[in-house]
Coordinates of C-alpha atoms and ligand atoms in Angstrom, one line a residue:
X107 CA -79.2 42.3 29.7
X108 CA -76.9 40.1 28.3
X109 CA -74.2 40.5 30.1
X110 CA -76.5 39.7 33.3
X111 CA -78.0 36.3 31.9
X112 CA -74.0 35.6 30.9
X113 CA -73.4 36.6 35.0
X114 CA -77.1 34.9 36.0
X115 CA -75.9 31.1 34.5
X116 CA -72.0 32.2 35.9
X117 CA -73.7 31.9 39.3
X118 CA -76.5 29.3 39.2
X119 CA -75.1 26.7 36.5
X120 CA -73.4 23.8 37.8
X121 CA -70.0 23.9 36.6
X122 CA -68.6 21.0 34.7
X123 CA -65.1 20.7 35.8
X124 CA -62.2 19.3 33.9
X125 CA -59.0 18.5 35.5
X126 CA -57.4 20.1 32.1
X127 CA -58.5 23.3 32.7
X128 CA -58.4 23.1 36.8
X129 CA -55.1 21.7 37.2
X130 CA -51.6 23.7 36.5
X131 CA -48.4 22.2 34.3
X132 CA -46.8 21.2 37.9
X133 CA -50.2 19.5 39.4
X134 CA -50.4 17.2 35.9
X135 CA -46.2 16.3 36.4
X136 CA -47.4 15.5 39.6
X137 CA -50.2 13.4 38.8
X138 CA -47.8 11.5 35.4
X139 CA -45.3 10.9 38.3
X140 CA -47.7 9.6 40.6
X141 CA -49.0 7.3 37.7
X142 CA -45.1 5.7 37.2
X143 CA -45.6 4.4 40.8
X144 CA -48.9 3.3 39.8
X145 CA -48.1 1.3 36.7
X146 CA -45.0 -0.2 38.7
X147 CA -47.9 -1.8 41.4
X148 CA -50.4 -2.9 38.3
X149 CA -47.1 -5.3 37.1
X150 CA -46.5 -6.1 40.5
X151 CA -49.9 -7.1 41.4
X152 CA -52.0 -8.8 39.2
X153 CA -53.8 -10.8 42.0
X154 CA -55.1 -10.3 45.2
X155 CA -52.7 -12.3 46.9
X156 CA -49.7 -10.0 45.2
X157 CA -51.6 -6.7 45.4
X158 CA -51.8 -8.2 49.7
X159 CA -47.9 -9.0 49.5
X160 CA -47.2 -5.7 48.0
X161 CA -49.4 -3.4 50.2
X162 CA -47.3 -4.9 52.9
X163 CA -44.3 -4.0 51.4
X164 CA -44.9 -0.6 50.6
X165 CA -46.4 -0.3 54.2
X166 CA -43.9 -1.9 56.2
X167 CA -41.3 0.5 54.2
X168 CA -43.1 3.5 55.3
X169 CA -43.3 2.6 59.3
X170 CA -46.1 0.1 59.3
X171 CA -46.0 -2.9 61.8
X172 CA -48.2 -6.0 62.3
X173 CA -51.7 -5.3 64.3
X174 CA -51.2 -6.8 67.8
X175 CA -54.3 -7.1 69.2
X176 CA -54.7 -6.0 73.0
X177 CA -52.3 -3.4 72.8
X178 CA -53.5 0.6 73.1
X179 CA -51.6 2.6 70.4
X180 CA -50.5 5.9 70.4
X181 CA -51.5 8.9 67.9
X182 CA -49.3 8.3 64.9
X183 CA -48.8 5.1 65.1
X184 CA -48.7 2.7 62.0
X185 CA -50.1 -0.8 61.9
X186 CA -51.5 -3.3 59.2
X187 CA -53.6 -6.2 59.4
X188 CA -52.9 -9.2 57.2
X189 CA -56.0 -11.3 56.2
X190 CA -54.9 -14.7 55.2
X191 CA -52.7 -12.9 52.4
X192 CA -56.2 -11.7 50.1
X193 CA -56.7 -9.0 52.2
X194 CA -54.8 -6.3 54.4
X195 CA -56.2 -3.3 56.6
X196 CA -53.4 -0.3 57.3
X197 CA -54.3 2.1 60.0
X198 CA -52.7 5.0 61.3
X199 CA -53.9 6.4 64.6
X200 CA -55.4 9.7 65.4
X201 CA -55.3 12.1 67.8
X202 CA -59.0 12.0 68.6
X203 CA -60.0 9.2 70.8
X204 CA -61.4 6.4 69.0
X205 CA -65.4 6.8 70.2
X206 CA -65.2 9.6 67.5
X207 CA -65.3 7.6 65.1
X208 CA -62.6 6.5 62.5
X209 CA -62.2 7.4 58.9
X210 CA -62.2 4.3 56.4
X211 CA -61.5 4.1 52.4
X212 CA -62.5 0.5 51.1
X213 CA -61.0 -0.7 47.6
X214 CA -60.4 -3.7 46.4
X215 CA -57.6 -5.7 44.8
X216 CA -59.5 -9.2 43.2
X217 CA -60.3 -8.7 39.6
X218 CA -62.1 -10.6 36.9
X219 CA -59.4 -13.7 35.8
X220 CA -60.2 -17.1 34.7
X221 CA -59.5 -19.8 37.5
X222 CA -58.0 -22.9 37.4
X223 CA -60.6 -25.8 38.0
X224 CA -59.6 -28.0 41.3
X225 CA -59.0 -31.0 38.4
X226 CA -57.9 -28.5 35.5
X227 CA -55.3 -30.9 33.6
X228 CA -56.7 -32.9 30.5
X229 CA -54.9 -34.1 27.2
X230 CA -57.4 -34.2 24.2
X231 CA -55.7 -35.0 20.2
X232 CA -52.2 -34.8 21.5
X233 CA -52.7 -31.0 23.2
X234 CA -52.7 -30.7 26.6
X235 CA -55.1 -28.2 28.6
X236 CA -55.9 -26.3 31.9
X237 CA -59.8 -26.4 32.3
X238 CA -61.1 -23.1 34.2
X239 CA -64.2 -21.3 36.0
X240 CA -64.4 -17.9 35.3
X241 CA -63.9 -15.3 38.3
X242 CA -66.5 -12.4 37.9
X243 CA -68.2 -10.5 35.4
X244 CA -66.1 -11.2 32.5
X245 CA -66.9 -10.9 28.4
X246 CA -65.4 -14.8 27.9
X247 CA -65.5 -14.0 24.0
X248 CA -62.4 -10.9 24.9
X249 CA -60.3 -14.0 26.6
X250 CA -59.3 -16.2 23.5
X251 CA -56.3 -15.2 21.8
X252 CA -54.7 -12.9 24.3
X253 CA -51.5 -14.0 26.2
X254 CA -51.9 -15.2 29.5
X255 CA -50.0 -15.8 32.9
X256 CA -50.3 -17.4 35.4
X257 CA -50.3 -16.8 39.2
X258 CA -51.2 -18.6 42.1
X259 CA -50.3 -21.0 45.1
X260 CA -50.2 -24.6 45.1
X261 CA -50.1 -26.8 48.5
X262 CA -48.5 -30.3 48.2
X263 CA -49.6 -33.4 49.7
X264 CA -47.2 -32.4 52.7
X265 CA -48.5 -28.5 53.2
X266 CA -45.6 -27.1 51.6
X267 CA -46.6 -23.9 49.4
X268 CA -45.3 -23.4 46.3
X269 CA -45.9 -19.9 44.1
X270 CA -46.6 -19.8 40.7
X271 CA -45.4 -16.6 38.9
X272 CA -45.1 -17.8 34.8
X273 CA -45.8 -15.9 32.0
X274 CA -44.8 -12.4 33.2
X275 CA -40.8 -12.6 32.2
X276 CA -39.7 -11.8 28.9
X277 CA -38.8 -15.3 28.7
X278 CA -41.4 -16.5 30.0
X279 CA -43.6 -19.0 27.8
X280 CA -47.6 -17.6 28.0
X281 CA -50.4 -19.8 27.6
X282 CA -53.6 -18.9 26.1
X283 CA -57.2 -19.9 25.4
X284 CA -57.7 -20.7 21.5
X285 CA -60.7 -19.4 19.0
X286 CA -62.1 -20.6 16.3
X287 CA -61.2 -19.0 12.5
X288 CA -63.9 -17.3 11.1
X289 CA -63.6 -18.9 8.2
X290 CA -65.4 -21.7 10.0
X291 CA -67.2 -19.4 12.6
X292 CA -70.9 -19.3 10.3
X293 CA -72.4 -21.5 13.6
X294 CA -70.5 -19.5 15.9
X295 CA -71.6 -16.4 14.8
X296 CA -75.3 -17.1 15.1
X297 CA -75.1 -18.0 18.8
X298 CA -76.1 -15.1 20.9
X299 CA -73.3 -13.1 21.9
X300 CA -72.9 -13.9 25.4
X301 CA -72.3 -17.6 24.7
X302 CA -70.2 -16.2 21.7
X303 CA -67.6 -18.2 23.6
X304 CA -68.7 -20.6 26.2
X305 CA -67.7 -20.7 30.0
X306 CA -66.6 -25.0 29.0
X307 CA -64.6 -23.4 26.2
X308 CA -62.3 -21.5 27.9
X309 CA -59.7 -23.9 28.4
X310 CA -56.3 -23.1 28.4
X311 CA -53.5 -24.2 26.2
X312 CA -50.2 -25.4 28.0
X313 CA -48.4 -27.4 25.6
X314 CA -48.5 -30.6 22.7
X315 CA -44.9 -32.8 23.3
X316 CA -45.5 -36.0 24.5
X317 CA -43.5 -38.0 26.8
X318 CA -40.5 -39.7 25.2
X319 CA -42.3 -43.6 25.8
X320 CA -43.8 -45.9 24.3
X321 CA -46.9 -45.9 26.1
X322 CA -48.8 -43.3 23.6
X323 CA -52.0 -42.3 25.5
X324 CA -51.6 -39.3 28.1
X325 CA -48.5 -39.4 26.9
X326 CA -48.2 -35.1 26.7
X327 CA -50.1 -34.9 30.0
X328 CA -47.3 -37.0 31.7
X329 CA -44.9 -34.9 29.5
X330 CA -46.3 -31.7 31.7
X331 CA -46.8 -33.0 34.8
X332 CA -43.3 -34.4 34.7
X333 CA -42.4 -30.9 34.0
X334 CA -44.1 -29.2 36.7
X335 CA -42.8 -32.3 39.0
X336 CA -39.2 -31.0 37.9
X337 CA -39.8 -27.2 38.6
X338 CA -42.1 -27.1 41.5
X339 CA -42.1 -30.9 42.9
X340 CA -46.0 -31.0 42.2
X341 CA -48.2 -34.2 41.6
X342 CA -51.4 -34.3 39.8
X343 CA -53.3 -34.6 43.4
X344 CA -51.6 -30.6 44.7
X345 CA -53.7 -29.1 41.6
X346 CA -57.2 -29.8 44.3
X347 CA -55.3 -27.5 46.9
X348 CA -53.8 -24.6 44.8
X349 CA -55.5 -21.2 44.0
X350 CA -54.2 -20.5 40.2
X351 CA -55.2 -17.9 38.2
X352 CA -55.1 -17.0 34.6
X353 CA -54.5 -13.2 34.0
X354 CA -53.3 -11.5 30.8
X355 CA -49.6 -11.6 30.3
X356 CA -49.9 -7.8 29.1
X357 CA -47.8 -4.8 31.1
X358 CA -49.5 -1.6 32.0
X359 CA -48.7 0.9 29.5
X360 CA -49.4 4.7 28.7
X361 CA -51.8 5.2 26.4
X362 CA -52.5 8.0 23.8
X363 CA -49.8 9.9 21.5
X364 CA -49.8 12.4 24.7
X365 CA -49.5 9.5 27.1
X366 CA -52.6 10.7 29.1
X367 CA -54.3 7.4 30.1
X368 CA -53.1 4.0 30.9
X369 CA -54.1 0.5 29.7
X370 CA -53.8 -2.3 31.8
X371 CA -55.4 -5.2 33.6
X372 CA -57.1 -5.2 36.7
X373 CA -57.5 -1.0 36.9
X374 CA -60.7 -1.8 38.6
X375 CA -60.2 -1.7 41.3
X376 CA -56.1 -1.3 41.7
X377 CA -57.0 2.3 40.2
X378 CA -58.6 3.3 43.8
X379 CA -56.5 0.5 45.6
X380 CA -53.1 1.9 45.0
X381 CA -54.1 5.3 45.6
X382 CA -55.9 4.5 49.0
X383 CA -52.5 2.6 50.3
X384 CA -50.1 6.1 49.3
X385 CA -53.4 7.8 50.9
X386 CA -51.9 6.0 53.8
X387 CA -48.4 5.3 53.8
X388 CA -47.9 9.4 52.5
X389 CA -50.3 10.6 55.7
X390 CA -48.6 13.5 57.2
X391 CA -47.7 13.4 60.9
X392 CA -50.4 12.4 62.9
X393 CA -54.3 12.4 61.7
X394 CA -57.4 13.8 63.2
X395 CA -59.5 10.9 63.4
X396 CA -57.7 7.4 62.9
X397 CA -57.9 6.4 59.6
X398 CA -58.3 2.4 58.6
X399 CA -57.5 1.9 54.5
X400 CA -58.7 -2.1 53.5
X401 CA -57.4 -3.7 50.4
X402 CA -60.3 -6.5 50.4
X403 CA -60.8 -9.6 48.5
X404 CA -64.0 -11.3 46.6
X405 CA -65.9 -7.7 45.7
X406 CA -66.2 -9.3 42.0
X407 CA -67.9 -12.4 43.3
X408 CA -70.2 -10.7 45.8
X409 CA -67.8 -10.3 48.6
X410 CA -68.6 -13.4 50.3
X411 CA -65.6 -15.7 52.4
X412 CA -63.7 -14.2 55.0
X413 CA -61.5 -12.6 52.6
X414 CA -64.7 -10.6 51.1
X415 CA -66.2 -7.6 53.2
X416 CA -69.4 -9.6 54.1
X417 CA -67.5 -11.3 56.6
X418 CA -66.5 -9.9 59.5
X419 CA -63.1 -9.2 59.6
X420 CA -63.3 -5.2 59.3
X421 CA -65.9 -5.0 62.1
X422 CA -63.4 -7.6 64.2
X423 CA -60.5 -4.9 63.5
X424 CA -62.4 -2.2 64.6
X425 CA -63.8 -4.0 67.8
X426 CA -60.0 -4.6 68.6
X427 CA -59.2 -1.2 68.3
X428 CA -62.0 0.5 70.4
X429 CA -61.4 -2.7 72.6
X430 CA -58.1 -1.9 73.4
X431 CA -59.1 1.9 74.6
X432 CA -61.9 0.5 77.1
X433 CA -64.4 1.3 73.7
X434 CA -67.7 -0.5 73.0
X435 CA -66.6 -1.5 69.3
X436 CA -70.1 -0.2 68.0
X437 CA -69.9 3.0 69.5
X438 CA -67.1 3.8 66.7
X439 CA -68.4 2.1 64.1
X440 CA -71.8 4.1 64.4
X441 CA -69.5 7.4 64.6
X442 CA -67.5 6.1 61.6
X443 CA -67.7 7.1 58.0
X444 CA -66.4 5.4 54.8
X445 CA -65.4 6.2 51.4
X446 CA -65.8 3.5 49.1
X447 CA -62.9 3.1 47.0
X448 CA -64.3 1.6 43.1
X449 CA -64.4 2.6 39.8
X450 CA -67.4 3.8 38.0
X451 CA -68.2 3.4 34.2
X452 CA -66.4 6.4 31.8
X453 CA -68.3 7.4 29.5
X454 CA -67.6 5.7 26.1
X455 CA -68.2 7.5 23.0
X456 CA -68.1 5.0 20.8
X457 CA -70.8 3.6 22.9
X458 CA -72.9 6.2 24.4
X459 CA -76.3 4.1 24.2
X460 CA -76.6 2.8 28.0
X461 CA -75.4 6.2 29.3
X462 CA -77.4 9.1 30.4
X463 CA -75.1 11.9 29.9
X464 CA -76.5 14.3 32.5
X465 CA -75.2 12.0 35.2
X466 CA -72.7 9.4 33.3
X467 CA -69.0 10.1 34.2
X468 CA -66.3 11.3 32.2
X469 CA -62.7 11.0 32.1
X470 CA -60.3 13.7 33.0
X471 CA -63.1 15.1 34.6
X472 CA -62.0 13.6 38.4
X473 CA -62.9 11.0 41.2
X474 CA -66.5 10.2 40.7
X475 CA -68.8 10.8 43.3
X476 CA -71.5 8.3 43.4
X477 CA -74.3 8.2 46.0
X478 CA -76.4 4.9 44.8
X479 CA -75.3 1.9 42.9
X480 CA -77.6 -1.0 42.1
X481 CA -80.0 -1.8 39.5
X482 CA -83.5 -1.9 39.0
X483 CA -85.1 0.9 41.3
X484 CA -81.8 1.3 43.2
X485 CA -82.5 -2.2 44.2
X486 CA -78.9 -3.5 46.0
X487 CA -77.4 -0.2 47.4
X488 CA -76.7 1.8 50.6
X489 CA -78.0 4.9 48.9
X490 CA -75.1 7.7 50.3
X491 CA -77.1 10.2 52.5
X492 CA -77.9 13.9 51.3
X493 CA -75.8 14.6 54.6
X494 CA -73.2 13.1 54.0
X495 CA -72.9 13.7 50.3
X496 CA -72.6 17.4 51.9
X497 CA -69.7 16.8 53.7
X498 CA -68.0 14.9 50.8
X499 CA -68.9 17.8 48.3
X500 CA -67.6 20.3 50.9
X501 CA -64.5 18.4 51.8
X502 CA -63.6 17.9 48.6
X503 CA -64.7 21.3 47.4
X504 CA -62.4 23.7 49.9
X505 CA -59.5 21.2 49.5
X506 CA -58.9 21.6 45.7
X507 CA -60.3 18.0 44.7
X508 CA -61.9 17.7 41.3
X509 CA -64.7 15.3 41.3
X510 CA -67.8 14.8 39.3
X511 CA -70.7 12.4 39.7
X512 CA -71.9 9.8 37.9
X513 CA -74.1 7.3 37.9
X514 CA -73.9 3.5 36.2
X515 CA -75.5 3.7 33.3
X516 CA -79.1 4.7 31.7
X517 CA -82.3 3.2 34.3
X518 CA -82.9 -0.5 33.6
X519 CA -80.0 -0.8 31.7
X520 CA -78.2 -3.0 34.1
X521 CA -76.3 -2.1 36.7
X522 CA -73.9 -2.9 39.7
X523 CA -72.9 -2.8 43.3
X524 CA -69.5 -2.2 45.7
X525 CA -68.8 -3.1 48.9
X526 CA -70.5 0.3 50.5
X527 CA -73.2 -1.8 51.6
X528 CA -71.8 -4.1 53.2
X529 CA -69.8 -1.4 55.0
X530 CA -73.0 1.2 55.2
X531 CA -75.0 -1.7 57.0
X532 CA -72.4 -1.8 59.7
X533 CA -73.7 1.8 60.8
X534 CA -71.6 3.7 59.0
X535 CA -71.8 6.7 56.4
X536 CA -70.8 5.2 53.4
X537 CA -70.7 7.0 50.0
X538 CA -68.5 5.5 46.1
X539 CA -66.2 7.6 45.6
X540 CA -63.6 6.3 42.2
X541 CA -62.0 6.7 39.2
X542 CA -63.7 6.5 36.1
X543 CA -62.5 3.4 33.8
X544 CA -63.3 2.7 30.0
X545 CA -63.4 -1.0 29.2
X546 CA -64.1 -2.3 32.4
X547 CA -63.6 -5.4 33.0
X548 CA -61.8 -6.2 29.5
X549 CA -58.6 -7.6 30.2
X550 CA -57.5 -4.3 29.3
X551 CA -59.1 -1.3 31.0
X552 CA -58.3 2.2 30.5
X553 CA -58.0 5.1 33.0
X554 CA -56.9 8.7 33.0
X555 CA -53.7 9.7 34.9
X556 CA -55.4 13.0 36.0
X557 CA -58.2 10.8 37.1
X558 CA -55.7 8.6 39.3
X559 CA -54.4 11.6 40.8
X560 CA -57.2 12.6 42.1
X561 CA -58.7 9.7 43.5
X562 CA -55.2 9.8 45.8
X563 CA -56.0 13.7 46.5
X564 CA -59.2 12.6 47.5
X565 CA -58.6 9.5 49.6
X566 CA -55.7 11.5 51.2
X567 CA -58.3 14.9 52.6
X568 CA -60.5 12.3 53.5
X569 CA -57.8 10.7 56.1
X570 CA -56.2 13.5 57.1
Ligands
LIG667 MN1 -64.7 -2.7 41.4
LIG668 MN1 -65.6 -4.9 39.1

């Protein structure tokens, strides 16, 4: 009798898997080497218009060519699309005509920062600052006192662009956002906790030596903006045509005695961004169905613009494509299917409050499947079929992918959405499939390498 309620629960329970005890000693040296390639992109691309330049790279290096519209491409070939540098598309095409359908993974490379206000540059007691406007759903009280860098374009008065990369070198100066000492804090600490530090607070220190004159007022201002005239030719006026961005001067880093997890910025969403691009660049030969990878802009702001996925600059791509084979372009996005490539919540111990533990996720436990997002009565999501959830859970299942799935958080405690909808209302099967991330959107989130491994296992079954 024992034994058979031991065998009954063997068969019925779901099993809770854990890459730890699924994967062998070579799989996990495959998935810490995978992560060294990973931690080399996080440094490389702390923005979208970096993550965009180095997508390219990597993809031109591995056979990739610019999309020419017009042209009908062969199985196996390689192109990319470049969306005004924020956002690229790589394709590879399959050996099934295109009216089947194609298979895309969507992630995204913008992440939380704080942005430089069109008029950012002030002096104020002799210190000179960079006014900003936080980008996305950011803790402001986690950005003072933390190194920053910045990164960005600025166009002069003549068009010319100029990139900004400071802050990243070793020699590099940083800048940073100040805090008040909590020996004078007793005001500050009674304010509620999300105005612990105020959006008109986060102002960015750049410097304090005046201008060698005698004319004393603005005197440090026109010390920096002499500099900046001196390194990048800039006036005061280029500032209302630049895109600069505050990010923390930190590296990504192994974390943990064992080295296990890594810490750095912008995991969500480089963590399924990265892995969707090797998805690509490693695909074997030619693919079944052509496969079409984005690396979009704007999901932390809604995905608005024409670099977000709202606009319609995926569906365009597609159009071209089918186009090009005498295709109705909605006749393959209707036979399409999509993985959404973003991060879900890990489960946080120290916090376990907003989680409901039947269906949070956990790390080292695999990719996170997630059929609904949204908040408040699944308001805001595509909501992931139960047929198509099969054919994830069966892909993944015969092809050696650990995944789990997990929703955001407890009901009514909040919430969140990806760019599935926005792909799921273009006809397509659209389901979230991720890595679980601890600290998201701190500017320092946390991942497991096993995690990362598998999200690239995943993304690369899916394309294959
Ligand atoms: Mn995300
Ligand atoms: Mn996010």
């Amino acid at each position: 009798m024992e034994q058979n309620v031991k065998e009954l629960k063997e068969k019925l329970f779901m099993k809770r898997k854990n890459t730890y005890e699924e994967m062998n000693d070579s799989e996990i040296e495959k998935a810490d080497e995978f992560c060294e390639g990973y931690k080399e992109f996080l440094d490389a691309a702390k923005t979208e218009r970096e993550a965009c330049t180095e997508a390219i790279r990597i993809a031109e290096s591995n056979g990739f060519k610019k999309f020419r519209k017009g042209i009908a491409y062969n199985p196996g070939d390689r192109v990319y699309l470049n969306n005004r540098g924020k956002s690229v598309i790589l394709s590879v095409i399959g050996r099934q005509p295109i009216e089947n359908g194609v298979n895309i993974v969507a992630a995204h490379i913008d992440s939380p920062r704080l942005d430089l206000k069109q008029n950012p540059l002030y002096e104020s007691e002799g210190l000179g600052y960079f006014k900003t406007h936080y980008y996305g759903g950011i803790k402001k009280y986690q950005w003072p006192a933390l190194p920053l860098a910045l990164h960005g374009v600025i166009y002069k008065a003549d068009g010319e662009a100029v990139n900004v990369k400071i802050g990243e070198d070793e020699n590099d100066p940083v800048f940073v956002v100040t805090d008040l000492l909590p020996h004078l804090a007793e005001e500050q600490y009674k304010r509620p906790s999300n105005k612990l530090i105020k959006g008109e607070e986060l102002n960015i220190l750049i410097g304090s030596r005046p201008f060698k004159c005698d004319e004393k007022s603005d005197a440090v201002k026109l010390n920096l903006l002499n500099l900046l005239n001196e390194k990048y030719g800039i006036t005061e006026e280029d500032f209302i045509s630049a895109e600069l961005e505050c990010v923390p001067a930190l590296k990504a880093k192994d974390i943990g005695f064992d080295r296990s997890m890594i810490g750095a910025y912008g995991q969500d969403d480089r963590v399924c961004a990265y892995p969707a691009l090797m998805a690509a660049v490693d695909t074997e030969g030619i693919p079944e169905k052509t496969s079409v990878t984005i690396l979009t802009d704007k999901e932390e702001i809604g995905s608005e613009g024409n670099t977000g996925l709202r606009s319609g600059y995926l569906r365009y791509f597609i159009y071209d494509l089918a186009e090009a084979s005498g295709v109705s372009g909605h006749t393959v996005l209707s036979a399409s299917r999509c993985l959404s490539a973003d991060v879900n919540a890990g489960f946080d111990p120290t916090f376990p409050e907003p989680f409901e533990k039947l269906n949070a996720a956990f790390l080292n436990r695999g990719v996170v499947a997630t059929k609904y997002t949204g908040s408040r009565g699944k308001s805001g999501t595509s909501d992931a079929s139960a047929e198509y959830v099969s054919e994830i859970r069966k892909l993944f299942n015969e092809n050696g992918v650990i995944w789990q799935t997990g929703e955001l958080g407890k009901v009514d405690f909040g919430g969140g959405g990806t760019v599935a909808m926005y792909i799921a209302n273009l006809d397509i099967d659209t389901i979230d499939i991720g890595v679980p991330v601890l600290s998201m959107h701190a500017p320092y989130e946390i991942t497991a390498k096993n995690d990362v491994y598998m999200a690239y296992r995943a993304f690369s079954v899916f394309i294959k």
